[in-house]
mmCIF file of C-alpha atoms in Angstrom:
data_model
loop_
_atom_site.group_PDB
_atom_site.id
_atom_site.type_symbol
_atom_site.label_atom_id
_atom_site.label_comp_id
_atom_site.label_asym_id
_atom_site.label_seq_id
_atom_site.Cartn_x
_atom_site.Cartn_y
_atom_site.Cartn_z
ATOM 1 C CA UNK V 1 -40.084 29.040 9.623
ATOM 2 C CA UNK V 2 -37.528 31.570 11.114
ATOM 3 C CA UNK V 3 -35.963 28.998 13.151
ATOM 4 C CA UNK V 4 -35.835 26.215 10.269
ATOM 5 C CA UNK V 5 -34.006 28.892 8.173
ATOM 6 C CA UNK V 6 -31.881 29.892 10.866
ATOM 7 C CA UNK V 7 -30.420 26.298 11.386
ATOM 8 C CA UNK V 8 -30.517 25.872 7.691
ATOM 9 C CA UNK V 9 -28.268 29.012 7.158
ATOM 10 C CA UNK V 10 -26.246 28.801 10.391
ATOM 11 C CA UNK V 11 -25.637 25.137 11.110
ATOM 12 C CA UNK V 12 -26.508 25.941 14.673
ATOM 13 C CA UNK V 13 -28.375 23.003 15.713
ATOM 14 C CA UNK V 14 -28.274 23.884 19.390
ATOM 15 C CA UNK V 15 -31.153 26.486 18.792
ATOM 16 C CA UNK V 16 -33.473 23.297 18.548
ATOM 17 C CA UNK V 17 -32.715 22.678 21.837
ATOM 18 C CA UNK V 18 -33.396 25.490 23.919
ATOM 19 C CA UNK V 19 -36.208 25.390 26.700
ATOM 20 C CA UNK V 20 -38.893 27.995 25.877
ATOM 21 C CA UNK V 21 -42.087 28.742 27.874
ATOM 22 C CA UNK V 22 -45.627 28.905 26.260
ATOM 23 C CA UNK V 23 -47.856 32.215 26.052
ATOM 24 C CA UNK V 24 -50.511 32.108 28.624
ATOM 25 C CA UNK V 25 -53.523 33.774 27.110
ATOM 26 C CA UNK V 26 -57.240 33.429 27.307
ATOM 27 C CA UNK V 27 -59.035 31.024 24.581
ATOM 28 C CA UNK V 28 -60.554 33.446 21.930
ATOM 29 C CA UNK V 29 -64.326 34.528 22.927
ATOM 30 C CA UNK V 30 -66.878 32.615 20.684
ATOM 31 C CA UNK V 31 -67.142 34.158 17.127
ATOM 32 C CA UNK V 32 -64.027 36.326 17.947
ATOM 33 C CA UNK V 33 -60.936 36.415 15.560
ATOM 34 C CA UNK V 34 -58.372 38.320 17.834
ATOM 35 C CA UNK V 35 -58.169 40.472 21.175
ATOM 36 C CA UNK V 36 -55.205 43.025 22.158
ATOM 37 C CA UNK V 37 -54.614 41.951 26.254
ATOM 38 C CA UNK V 38 -51.815 41.547 27.946
ATOM 39 C CA UNK V 39 -50.329 38.170 28.367
ATOM 40 C CA UNK V 40 -48.125 35.587 30.334
ATOM 41 C CA UNK V 41 -45.885 32.808 29.738
ATOM 42 C CA UNK V 42 -46.526 28.916 31.274
ATOM 43 C CA UNK V 43 -44.678 27.256 33.994
ATOM 44 C CA UNK V 44 -44.317 24.268 30.950
ATOM 45 C CA UNK V 45 -41.387 24.679 28.301
ATOM 46 C CA UNK V 46 -40.942 22.939 25.672
ATOM 47 C CA UNK V 47 -37.602 23.117 23.121
ATOM 48 C CA UNK V 48 -37.681 24.661 20.427
ATOM 49 C CA UNK V 49 -38.089 21.689 18.151
ATOM 50 C CA UNK V 50 -41.221 20.578 19.692
ATOM 51 C CA UNK V 51 -42.849 24.044 19.705
ATOM 52 C CA UNK V 52 -42.209 23.883 15.997
ATOM 53 C CA UNK V 53 -43.949 20.432 15.644
ATOM 54 C CA UNK V 54 -46.832 21.893 17.771
ATOM 55 C CA UNK V 55 -47.492 24.629 15.431
ATOM 56 C CA UNK V 56 -47.318 22.552 12.144
ATOM 57 C CA UNK V 57 -49.157 19.947 13.859
ATOM 58 C CA UNK V 58 -52.095 22.445 14.878
ATOM 59 C CA UNK V 59 -52.485 23.441 11.295
ATOM 60 C CA UNK V 60 -52.473 19.560 9.784
ATOM 61 C CA UNK V 61 -54.931 18.388 12.448
ATOM 62 C CA UNK V 62 -56.955 21.248 12.926
ATOM 63 C CA UNK V 63 -56.606 23.972 10.491
ATOM 64 C CA UNK V 64 -57.205 22.304 7.379
ATOM 65 C CA UNK V 65 -60.306 23.248 4.715
ATOM 66 C CA UNK V 66 -62.288 21.669 2.394
ATOM 67 C CA UNK V 67 -59.826 21.435 -0.412
ATOM 68 C CA UNK V 68 -57.225 20.433 1.748
ATOM 69 C CA UNK V 69 -55.403 23.821 1.807
ATOM 70 C CA UNK V 70 -54.899 26.058 5.131
ATOM 71 C CA UNK V 71 -57.545 28.138 6.512
ATOM 72 C CA UNK V 72 -57.048 31.781 6.067
ATOM 73 C CA UNK V 73 -58.248 32.510 9.540
ATOM 74 C CA UNK V 74 -55.828 35.274 10.930
ATOM 75 C CA UNK V 75 -52.828 33.792 8.995
ATOM 76 C CA UNK V 76 -53.560 35.753 5.679
ATOM 77 C CA UNK V 77 -53.848 38.885 6.560
ATOM 78 C CA UNK V 78 -52.096 40.525 3.464
ATOM 79 C CA UNK V 79 -54.482 42.771 1.727
ATOM 80 C CA UNK V 80 -57.128 42.089 4.295
ATOM 81 C CA UNK V 81 -57.822 38.402 2.769
ATOM 82 C CA UNK V 82 -58.382 37.029 6.269
ATOM 83 C CA UNK V 83 -61.968 39.142 5.945
ATOM 84 C CA UNK V 84 -62.608 36.623 3.285
ATOM 85 C CA UNK V 85 -63.265 33.544 5.853
ATOM 86 C CA UNK V 86 -64.396 35.234 8.787
ATOM 87 C CA UNK V 87 -66.522 32.138 9.068
ATOM 88 C CA UNK V 88 -63.664 30.032 9.461
ATOM 89 C CA UNK V 89 -63.794 28.180 5.890
ATOM 90 C CA UNK V 90 -61.980 30.225 3.401
ATOM 91 C CA UNK V 91 -58.488 28.489 2.598
ATOM 92 C CA UNK V 92 -55.284 30.605 1.152
ATOM 93 C CA UNK V 93 -52.852 29.730 -1.545
ATOM 94 C CA UNK V 94 -50.021 31.538 0.182
ATOM 95 C CA UNK V 95 -50.279 29.493 3.389
ATOM 96 C CA UNK V 96 -50.502 26.333 1.355
ATOM 97 C CA UNK V 97 -47.143 27.146 -0.224
ATOM 98 C CA UNK V 98 -45.784 28.261 3.212
ATOM 99 C CA UNK V 99 -46.878 25.302 4.915
ATOM 100 C CA UNK V 100 -45.451 22.777 2.130
ATOM 101 C CA UNK V 101 -42.071 24.664 2.359
ATOM 102 C CA UNK V 102 -41.882 24.306 6.262
ATOM 103 C CA UNK V 103 -42.959 20.822 6.267
ATOM 104 C CA UNK V 104 -40.892 20.052 3.801
ATOM 105 C CA UNK V 105 -37.736 21.405 5.561
ATOM 106 C CA UNK V 106 -39.074 20.247 8.802
ATOM 107 C CA UNK V 107 -39.147 16.793 7.855
ATOM 108 C CA UNK V 108 -35.267 16.854 6.891
ATOM 109 C CA UNK V 109 -34.445 18.007 10.431
ATOM 110 C CA UNK V 110 -36.933 15.697 11.859
ATOM 111 C CA UNK V 111 -34.906 12.784 9.927
ATOM 112 C CA UNK V 112 -31.307 14.353 11.004
ATOM 113 C CA UNK V 113 -32.763 14.257 14.697
ATOM 114 C CA UNK V 114 -33.703 10.436 14.332
ATOM 115 C CA UNK V 115 -37.408 11.471 14.951
ATOM 116 C CA UNK V 116 -38.639 8.967 11.612
ATOM 117 C CA UNK V 117 -41.927 9.465 12.801
ATOM 118 C CA UNK V 118 -42.638 12.847 12.486
ATOM 119 C CA UNK V 119 -39.992 13.168 9.294
ATOM 120 C CA UNK V 120 -42.135 10.507 7.578
ATOM 121 C CA UNK V 121 -45.145 12.140 8.786
ATOM 122 C CA UNK V 122 -44.157 15.958 7.093
ATOM 123 C CA UNK V 123 -42.970 14.366 4.028
ATOM 124 C CA UNK V 124 -46.646 12.560 3.293
ATOM 125 C CA UNK V 125 -48.614 15.767 4.589
ATOM 126 C CA UNK V 126 -46.550 17.857 1.775
ATOM 127 C CA UNK V 127 -46.622 15.326 -0.562
ATOM 128 C CA UNK V 128 -50.653 15.419 -0.078
ATOM 129 C CA UNK V 129 -50.596 19.486 0.250
ATOM 130 C CA UNK V 130 -48.730 19.192 -3.277
ATOM 131 C CA UNK V 131 -51.372 17.510 -4.852
ATOM 132 C CA UNK V 132 -54.197 19.439 -3.508
ATOM 133 C CA UNK V 133 -52.336 23.004 -4.360
ATOM 134 C CA UNK V 134 -52.333 21.563 -8.242
ATOM 135 C CA UNK V 135 -55.910 20.212 -8.206
ATOM 136 C CA UNK V 136 -57.387 23.395 -6.349
ATOM 137 C CA UNK V 137 -54.876 26.218 -6.953
ATOM 138 C CA UNK V 138 -53.683 25.899 -10.278
ATOM 139 C CA UNK V 139 -56.000 27.437 -12.839
ATOM 140 C CA UNK V 140 -55.221 26.301 -16.672
ATOM 141 C CA UNK V 141 -57.521 28.506 -18.120
ATOM 142 C CA UNK V 142 -55.820 31.436 -16.446
ATOM 143 C CA UNK V 143 -52.406 30.381 -16.463
ATOM 144 C CA UNK V 144 -51.599 31.050 -12.802
ATOM 145 C CA UNK V 145 -51.947 29.824 -9.241
ATOM 146 C CA UNK V 146 -55.293 31.554 -7.548
ATOM 147 C CA UNK V 147 -55.459 33.343 -4.332
ATOM 148 C CA UNK V 148 -57.793 31.008 -2.600
ATOM 149 C CA UNK V 149 -61.060 30.424 -1.604
ATOM 150 C CA UNK V 150 -63.783 32.563 0.314
ATOM 151 C CA UNK V 151 -66.036 30.803 2.884
ATOM 152 C CA UNK V 152 -68.859 31.089 0.187
ATOM 153 C CA UNK V 153 -66.370 28.467 -1.394
ATOM 154 C CA UNK V 154 -65.759 31.334 -4.273
ATOM 155 C CA UNK V 155 -62.432 30.982 -5.734
ATOM 156 C CA UNK V 156 -60.352 33.849 -5.430
ATOM 157 C CA UNK V 157 -59.140 33.523 -9.004
ATOM 158 C CA UNK V 158 -57.461 37.151 -9.375
ATOM 159 C CA UNK V 159 -53.590 36.872 -9.557
ATOM 160 C CA UNK V 160 -51.221 37.719 -6.782
ATOM 161 C CA UNK V 161 -47.358 38.273 -6.618
ATOM 162 C CA UNK V 162 -46.883 36.531 -3.370
ATOM 163 C CA UNK V 163 -48.774 33.498 -4.394
ATOM 164 C CA UNK V 164 -46.844 32.854 -7.304
ATOM 165 C CA UNK V 165 -43.695 33.616 -6.040
ATOM 166 C CA UNK V 166 -44.157 31.098 -3.285
ATOM 167 C CA UNK V 167 -45.039 28.821 -5.753
ATOM 168 C CA UNK V 168 -41.737 28.948 -7.082
ATOM 169 C CA UNK V 169 -40.102 29.341 -3.548
ATOM 170 C CA UNK V 170 -41.713 26.733 -1.788
ATOM 171 C CA UNK V 171 -40.656 23.524 -4.330
ATOM 172 C CA UNK V 172 -44.386 22.453 -4.241
ATOM 173 C CA UNK V 173 -44.398 22.901 -7.978
ATOM 174 C CA UNK V 174 -42.236 22.670 -10.810
ATOM 175 C CA UNK V 175 -40.799 26.021 -11.996
ATOM 176 C CA UNK V 176 -42.133 25.534 -15.274
ATOM 177 C CA UNK V 177 -45.388 26.752 -13.954
#
């Protein structure tokens, strides 16, 4: 997100070609959600553009829940909402809007770079996510977008300003909602 916003606001696309190492850390232990430990960096490098693609692809390929929304995991810690998904099934409304925004903007950059396959994939995935947002997060009766889903499948139907703001900011929904 930060890289794409930097590129969009400065016009400096050279940052996308900068070579950056990867973190070198041990995998999480079974059942662990995080740990604090000193880490190093790998000898392997990739462009900032590639780092961004790998992050997006990881979410699309391995971190989507049963409603087609991003898993909360540790990514939605605001108000301790990561605690509603300790079993890895909770889904986040905020992360859905955030992911939509990132994929939409990354598709534009990919197209500019001639990476047609990535642009097409992120455009298609953002449309699919948009449909899942409207189907599973918009609550017609309540008149707002819900916060997401807990591990149990229970809808987190309280109103949250973060979700409503990102609904408008992300471009995923018509602002008339």
